[in-house]
Amino acid sequence: MQQIKLWKSNIFFNSALDLIHRLKVTFICCCVLLSLVLPAPALIFFSTGDPSYNTNAPRGALTNSGWQYQGAWSVFTGTVISSNAFITAKHVGGAVGDPFTFQGVQYTTTAAFESPDSDLRIWRVAGQFPVFAPLYTRSVENGKNVVVFGRGTQRGAEVRINNRLKGWEWGPGDGVQRWGQNRVSGIFQGGAEIGEVLRMSFNAGARNEVTVSAGDSGGAVFIKDGKIWKLAGINYAVEGPYNTTNSGPGFNAAIFDSRGLYVTDGGAGWQLFSGKPITGNFYATRISAHVSWITNVLATPGP
């Protein structure tokens, strides 16, 4: 397992990853886009910008791959993990007494439990959920295919360098739940308050290939274990911002080929990507690294 160094600033996390020496990793929640005041709602696909794409439960080989466990936590997503609890990203916020909507029913939150060494938070609710997701407890996620859920932005304007398509800017938010596919391409140690994260890369080609954007925080990553899809990660962050020049504020985008683009150097400057193709990546907090904490929380008596 490689180490990913992430440290907090007001909005961003900086990271040193593989060939990416100094690339900001952006929280995928509404605070990232304060100036745009987006409602922070969907996943961005390589194959299509159709806002109605994959807005219903997956079918065929992906039936019961996690869609049925997703609920609405404000403008974000939570995943039900017991008869009276759901899990989401800590950084999306919320307060005891806030409603969580699951399968058309509102449940009032009665307690919150924060992971001491990751971005996870578990919320307990009044009432009983009809179903809940099993947890992926094995430590063999690397290379596994995943199904990803979220409520981020639509695909926006094309990003081109010398008329070559590199990806798409984040578009408008619409609050719609979507699903996509990807593959775990690495496991990293983020350090204090971040813990272990799964990395997924945004590659060209596959029809359901997906990355995340603002609003996808708290959404789930599922892996198939035998015949059962299990919760393996909670969406945490995405790399960015990017720029087409070495000055100015830059922009957030879903990038599948970073060559010719500038990325932040961790300070006020920009660094040019060149050489081999480098994909943009996103990260999800690794559930298998926190099974003991989750199990203890679920066993804790209380409201």
Short mmCIF file of C-alpha atoms in Angstrom, two decimals:
data_model
loop_
_atom_site.label_atom_id
_atom_site.label_comp_id
_atom_site.label_asym_id
_atom_site.label_seq_id
_atom_site.Cartn_x
_atom_site.Cartn_y
_atom_site.Cartn_z
CA MET A 1 0.00 0.00 0.00
CA GLN A 2 1.38 3.38 -1.00
CA GLN A 3 1.11 6.49 1.11
CA ILE A 4 -0.85 9.52 -0.05
CA LYS A 5 0.00 12.73 1.81
CA LEU A 6 -3.08 14.89 2.16
CA TRP A 7 -3.21 17.97 4.35
CA LYS A 8 -6.03 20.33 5.00
CA SER A 9 -6.49 23.87 3.71
CA ASN A 10 -9.73 25.83 3.65
CA ILE A 11 -11.30 23.82 0.84
CA PHE A 12 -8.68 21.57 -0.74
CA PHE A 13 -6.38 18.71 0.10
CA ASN A 14 -2.93 18.55 -1.48
CA SER A 15 -1.52 15.17 -2.43
CA ALA A 16 1.60 13.53 -3.78
CA LEU A 17 0.51 10.53 -5.85
CA ASP A 18 2.60 8.40 -8.22
CA LEU A 19 3.60 10.68 -11.12
CA ILE A 20 1.44 13.50 -9.80
CA HIS A 21 3.79 15.40 -7.54
CA ARG A 22 1.64 18.28 -6.35
CA LEU A 23 -2.03 17.97 -7.20
CA LYS A 24 -4.84 19.35 -5.11
CA VAL A 25 -7.50 16.85 -4.11
CA THR A 26 -10.86 18.54 -3.87
CA PHE A 27 -13.62 17.73 -1.44
CA ILE A 28 -16.61 16.66 -3.51
CA CYS A 29 -19.18 18.49 -1.46
CA CYS A 30 -20.94 21.83 -1.87
CA CYS A 31 -18.23 23.83 -0.05
CA VAL A 32 -15.96 23.29 -3.06
CA LEU A 33 -18.17 25.50 -5.18
CA LEU A 34 -19.19 28.23 -2.78
CA SER A 35 -18.86 30.93 -5.40
CA LEU A 36 -21.10 29.02 -7.82
CA VAL A 37 -23.75 28.23 -5.21
CA LEU A 38 -24.56 24.93 -6.88
CA PRO A 39 -27.13 22.74 -5.11
CA ALA A 40 -24.32 20.14 -4.99
CA PRO A 41 -26.48 17.37 -6.27
CA ALA A 42 -24.23 13.52 -10.42
CA LEU A 43 -21.54 11.32 -11.56
CA ILE A 44 -19.73 12.25 -14.79
CA PHE A 45 -19.50 9.60 -17.52
CA PHE A 46 -16.89 9.19 -20.22
CA SER A 47 -19.38 7.92 -22.82
CA THR A 48 -22.24 10.39 -22.55
CA GLY A 49 -23.40 13.74 -21.22
CA ASP A 50 -27.06 12.64 -21.21
CA PRO A 51 -28.43 13.78 -17.81
CA SER A 52 -30.95 10.90 -17.82
CA TYR A 53 -28.25 8.23 -18.19
CA ASN A 54 -28.12 5.60 -15.39
CA THR A 55 -30.73 7.33 -13.26
CA ASN A 56 -32.54 4.07 -12.50
CA ALA A 57 -31.37 0.99 -10.61
CA PRO A 58 -28.76 -1.12 -12.44
CA ARG A 59 -30.01 -4.31 -14.07
CA GLY A 60 -28.66 -7.56 -15.40
CA ALA A 61 -25.31 -8.51 -13.88
CA LEU A 62 -25.44 -5.34 -11.73
CA THR A 63 -28.84 -6.03 -10.17
CA ASN A 64 -28.79 -5.36 -6.40
CA SER A 65 -25.34 -3.76 -6.63
CA GLY A 66 -26.07 -1.07 -4.02
CA TRP A 67 -28.71 1.25 -5.48
CA GLN A 68 -31.32 -0.17 -3.08
CA TYR A 69 -29.29 0.96 -0.05
CA GLN A 70 -28.83 4.63 -1.05
CA GLY A 71 -30.74 7.40 0.69
CA ALA A 72 -30.80 11.20 0.53
CA TRP A 73 -28.88 13.06 3.26
CA SER A 74 -29.64 16.71 2.49
CA VAL A 75 -28.24 17.10 -1.07
CA PHE A 76 -25.80 14.24 -0.53
CA THR A 77 -26.04 10.47 -0.17
CA GLY A 78 -25.95 8.02 2.71
CA THR A 79 -25.86 4.22 2.67
CA VAL A 80 -27.99 2.21 5.08
CA ILE A 81 -25.82 -0.29 7.01
CA SER A 82 -28.13 -1.54 9.77
CA SER A 83 -31.80 -1.54 10.71
CA ASN A 84 -31.42 1.96 12.20
CA ALA A 85 -28.14 3.46 10.92
CA PHE A 86 -26.57 4.84 7.75
CA ILE A 87 -23.02 5.88 6.88
CA THR A 88 -21.76 8.83 4.85
CA ALA A 89 -18.83 11.25 4.59
CA LYS A 90 -18.07 13.27 7.69
CA HIS A 91 -17.28 16.44 5.73
CA VAL A 92 -20.78 16.79 4.26
CA GLY A 93 -22.05 17.87 7.68
CA GLY A 94 -25.52 17.53 9.15
CA ALA A 95 -27.02 17.67 12.62
CA VAL A 96 -28.98 15.40 14.93
CA GLY A 97 -32.65 15.90 14.13
CA ASP A 98 -32.08 16.31 10.39
CA PRO A 99 -34.12 14.01 8.13
CA PHE A 100 -32.72 11.14 6.07
CA THR A 101 -34.94 10.00 3.19
CA PHE A 102 -34.83 6.33 2.28
CA GLN A 103 -37.13 4.63 -0.22
CA GLY A 104 -39.54 7.57 -0.03
CA VAL A 105 -39.76 7.59 3.79
CA GLN A 106 -38.21 10.25 6.06
CA TYR A 107 -36.32 9.12 9.15
CA THR A 108 -35.16 11.53 11.86
CA THR A 109 -31.55 11.24 12.99
CA THR A 110 -31.07 10.71 16.72
CA ALA A 111 -27.30 10.35 17.14
CA ALA A 112 -24.03 10.73 15.23
CA PHE A 113 -20.74 8.82 15.56
CA GLU A 114 -17.53 10.16 14.00
CA SER A 115 -14.62 7.97 13.00
CA PRO A 116 -11.51 9.22 14.85
CA ASP A 117 -9.16 8.50 11.94
CA SER A 118 -11.17 8.86 8.73
CA ASP A 119 -13.85 10.90 6.98
CA LEU A 120 -16.63 8.48 7.96
CA ARG A 121 -19.65 9.32 10.08
CA ILE A 122 -22.48 6.98 11.12
CA TRP A 123 -25.93 8.36 11.86
CA ARG A 124 -28.58 6.58 13.90
CA VAL A 125 -32.25 7.17 13.13
CA ALA A 126 -35.61 6.70 14.80
CA GLY A 127 -37.50 3.83 13.21
CA GLN A 128 -36.44 0.74 11.28
CA PHE A 129 -35.02 0.51 7.77
CA PRO A 130 -36.47 -2.36 5.70
CA VAL A 131 -33.07 -3.37 4.24
CA PHE A 132 -29.40 -2.59 4.80
CA ALA A 133 -26.11 -3.15 3.00
CA PRO A 134 -23.54 -5.79 3.94
CA LEU A 135 -19.97 -4.55 4.46
CA TYR A 136 -16.98 -5.56 2.36
CA THR A 137 -14.52 -6.78 5.00
CA ARG A 138 -11.78 -8.33 2.84
CA SER A 139 -8.58 -6.38 2.15
CA VAL A 140 -8.32 -7.37 -1.52
CA GLU A 141 -10.02 -4.39 -3.20
CA ASN A 142 -7.17 -3.52 -5.56
CA GLY A 143 -8.05 -4.40 -9.15
CA LYS A 144 -11.69 -5.10 -8.33
CA ASN A 145 -14.52 -3.71 -10.45
CA VAL A 146 -16.83 -1.36 -8.57
CA VAL A 147 -20.23 0.28 -8.89
CA VAL A 148 -20.28 3.92 -7.75
CA PHE A 149 -23.25 6.01 -6.63
CA GLY A 150 -23.64 9.76 -6.20
CA ARG A 151 -25.49 13.03 -6.78
CA GLY A 152 -22.77 15.22 -8.29
CA THR A 153 -22.87 17.54 -11.28
CA GLN A 154 -23.72 16.82 -14.90
CA ARG A 155 -21.00 16.79 -17.56
CA GLY A 156 -20.10 20.32 -18.60
CA ALA A 157 -18.07 21.96 -21.37
CA GLU A 158 -15.32 20.06 -23.16
CA VAL A 159 -11.72 20.57 -22.06
CA ARG A 160 -9.42 20.52 -25.12
CA ILE A 161 -5.72 21.11 -25.68
CA ASN A 162 -4.62 21.57 -29.32
CA ASN A 163 -8.08 20.37 -30.27
CA ARG A 164 -7.56 17.09 -28.42
CA LEU A 165 -10.29 16.18 -25.93
CA LYS A 166 -8.99 15.82 -22.37
CA GLY A 167 -12.25 15.66 -20.43
CA TRP A 168 -15.13 17.85 -19.32
CA GLU A 169 -15.63 20.63 -16.83
CA TRP A 170 -18.10 20.08 -14.02
CA GLY A 171 -21.55 21.15 -15.20
CA PRO A 172 -24.74 22.17 -13.38
CA GLY A 173 -26.08 20.20 -10.45
CA ASP A 174 -29.50 18.58 -10.56
CA GLY A 175 -29.77 16.47 -7.38
CA VAL A 176 -30.34 13.25 -9.36
CA GLN A 177 -28.94 9.96 -8.09
CA ARG A 178 -26.86 8.10 -10.69
CA TRP A 179 -24.65 5.03 -10.86
CA GLY A 180 -21.54 4.20 -12.86
CA GLN A 181 -18.65 1.76 -12.96
CA ASN A 182 -14.92 1.88 -12.39
CA ARG A 183 -12.08 -0.22 -10.98
CA VAL A 184 -9.91 0.13 -7.89
CA SER A 185 -6.47 1.17 -9.16
CA GLY A 186 -4.70 1.64 -5.84
CA ILE A 187 -4.96 1.76 -2.06
CA PHE A 188 -3.33 4.63 -0.18
CA GLN A 189 -2.72 5.74 3.38
CA GLY A 190 -3.92 9.32 3.75
CA GLY A 191 -2.61 9.87 7.27
CA ALA A 192 -4.34 11.31 10.32
CA GLU A 193 -8.08 12.03 9.98
CA ILE A 194 -8.12 10.52 6.48
CA GLY A 195 -7.04 6.93 6.86
CA GLU A 196 -6.90 4.42 4.03
CA VAL A 197 -8.57 5.33 0.73
CA LEU A 198 -9.37 3.46 -2.46
CA ARG A 199 -8.29 5.14 -5.70
CA MET A 200 -10.34 4.94 -8.91
CA SER A 201 -9.00 6.34 -12.21
CA PHE A 202 -11.09 7.99 -14.94
CA ASN A 203 -10.14 6.09 -18.10
CA ALA A 204 -11.30 6.56 -21.67
CA GLY A 205 -13.45 3.98 -23.40
CA ALA A 206 -15.87 2.04 -21.21
CA ARG A 207 -19.54 2.95 -21.57
CA ASN A 208 -20.27 3.23 -17.84
CA GLU A 209 -16.83 4.59 -16.88
CA VAL A 210 -17.42 7.27 -14.28
CA THR A 211 -15.72 9.80 -12.05
CA VAL A 212 -17.10 12.07 -9.33
CA SER A 213 -17.74 15.78 -8.92
CA ALA A 214 -19.25 18.22 -6.41
CA GLY A 215 -22.13 16.59 -4.57
CA ASP A 216 -20.93 13.00 -4.87
CA SER A 217 -19.43 13.04 -1.36
CA GLY A 218 -20.96 10.37 0.84
CA GLY A 219 -21.99 8.23 -2.13
CA ALA A 220 -21.11 4.55 -2.05
CA VAL A 221 -18.64 2.27 -3.80
CA PHE A 222 -19.72 -1.39 -3.99
CA ILE A 223 -17.66 -4.51 -4.78
CA LYS A 224 -19.06 -7.94 -5.59
CA ASP A 225 -17.93 -10.54 -3.05
CA GLY A 226 -18.91 -13.95 -4.37
CA LYS A 227 -22.53 -13.47 -5.39
CA ILE A 228 -23.24 -10.49 -3.13
CA TRP A 229 -22.48 -6.81 -3.68
CA LYS A 230 -21.05 -5.22 -0.55
CA LEU A 231 -20.21 -1.69 0.60
CA ALA A 232 -16.46 -1.12 0.08
CA GLY A 233 -16.04 2.66 0.12
CA ILE A 234 -17.58 6.08 0.72
CA ASN A 235 -16.79 8.83 -1.80
CA TYR A 236 -14.30 11.26 -0.33
CA ALA A 237 -12.37 13.46 -2.79
CA VAL A 238 -11.29 14.04 -6.39
CA GLU A 239 -8.13 15.48 -7.93
CA GLY A 240 -8.09 19.06 -9.20
CA PRO A 241 -8.26 21.86 -10.07
CA TYR A 242 -6.78 22.06 -13.59
CA ASN A 243 -5.84 24.93 -15.89
CA THR A 244 -5.08 25.51 -19.58
CA THR A 245 -2.52 28.23 -18.74
CA ASN A 246 -0.04 28.89 -15.96
CA SER A 247 -2.09 31.66 -14.39
CA GLY A 248 -5.58 32.29 -13.10
CA PRO A 249 -7.86 30.30 -10.78
CA GLY A 250 -8.23 27.18 -12.96
CA PHE A 251 -11.30 24.95 -13.04
CA ASN A 252 -12.61 21.64 -11.73
CA ALA A 253 -13.03 18.92 -14.33
CA ALA A 254 -13.37 15.21 -15.09
CA ILE A 255 -10.07 14.54 -16.87
CA PHE A 256 -9.05 11.28 -18.55
CA ASP A 257 -5.80 12.61 -20.07
CA SER A 258 -3.92 15.32 -18.16
CA ARG A 259 -1.13 15.86 -20.72
CA GLY A 260 -0.95 19.50 -21.80
CA LEU A 261 -2.93 20.70 -18.79
CA TYR A 262 -1.58 22.57 -15.82
CA VAL A 263 -2.16 21.42 -12.25
CA THR A 264 -1.60 23.27 -9.01
CA ASP A 265 1.87 23.00 -7.53
CA GLY A 266 0.41 23.16 -4.03
CA GLY A 267 1.01 26.89 -3.76
CA ALA A 268 0.07 29.81 -5.99
CA GLY A 269 1.62 28.39 -9.16
CA TRP A 270 0.85 25.83 -11.83
CA GLN A 271 2.79 22.85 -13.14
CA LEU A 272 2.49 21.45 -16.68
CA PHE A 273 1.66 17.78 -17.23
CA SER A 274 3.66 16.15 -20.01
CA GLY A 275 5.01 12.76 -21.02
CA LYS A 276 2.94 9.63 -20.48
CA PRO A 277 -0.88 9.81 -20.25
CA ILE A 278 -2.04 10.48 -16.70
CA THR A 279 -5.66 10.02 -15.72
CA GLY A 280 -7.56 12.03 -13.15
CA ASN A 281 -8.41 10.03 -10.02
CA PHE A 282 -10.97 10.03 -7.26
CA TYR A 283 -10.89 8.51 -3.80
CA ALA A 284 -13.22 6.72 -1.42
CA THR A 285 -12.66 5.98 2.26
CA ARG A 286 -11.90 2.26 2.60
CA ILE A 287 -14.61 0.44 4.58
CA SER A 288 -12.53 -2.69 5.25
CA ALA A 289 -10.03 -0.60 7.25
CA HIS A 290 -12.79 0.56 9.60
CA VAL A 291 -14.92 -2.56 10.13
CA SER A 292 -14.10 -2.79 13.85
CA TRP A 293 -15.14 0.83 14.44
CA ILE A 294 -18.33 0.39 12.42
CA THR A 295 -19.23 -2.83 14.22
CA ASN A 296 -18.67 -1.24 17.62
CA VAL A 297 -20.83 1.77 16.73
CA LEU A 298 -23.66 -0.41 15.51
CA ALA A 299 -23.53 -2.37 18.76
CA THR A 300 -23.61 0.78 20.90
CA PRO A 301 -26.93 1.20 22.71
CA GLY A 302 -28.66 4.55 22.63
CA PRO A 303 -31.33 6.64 20.96
#
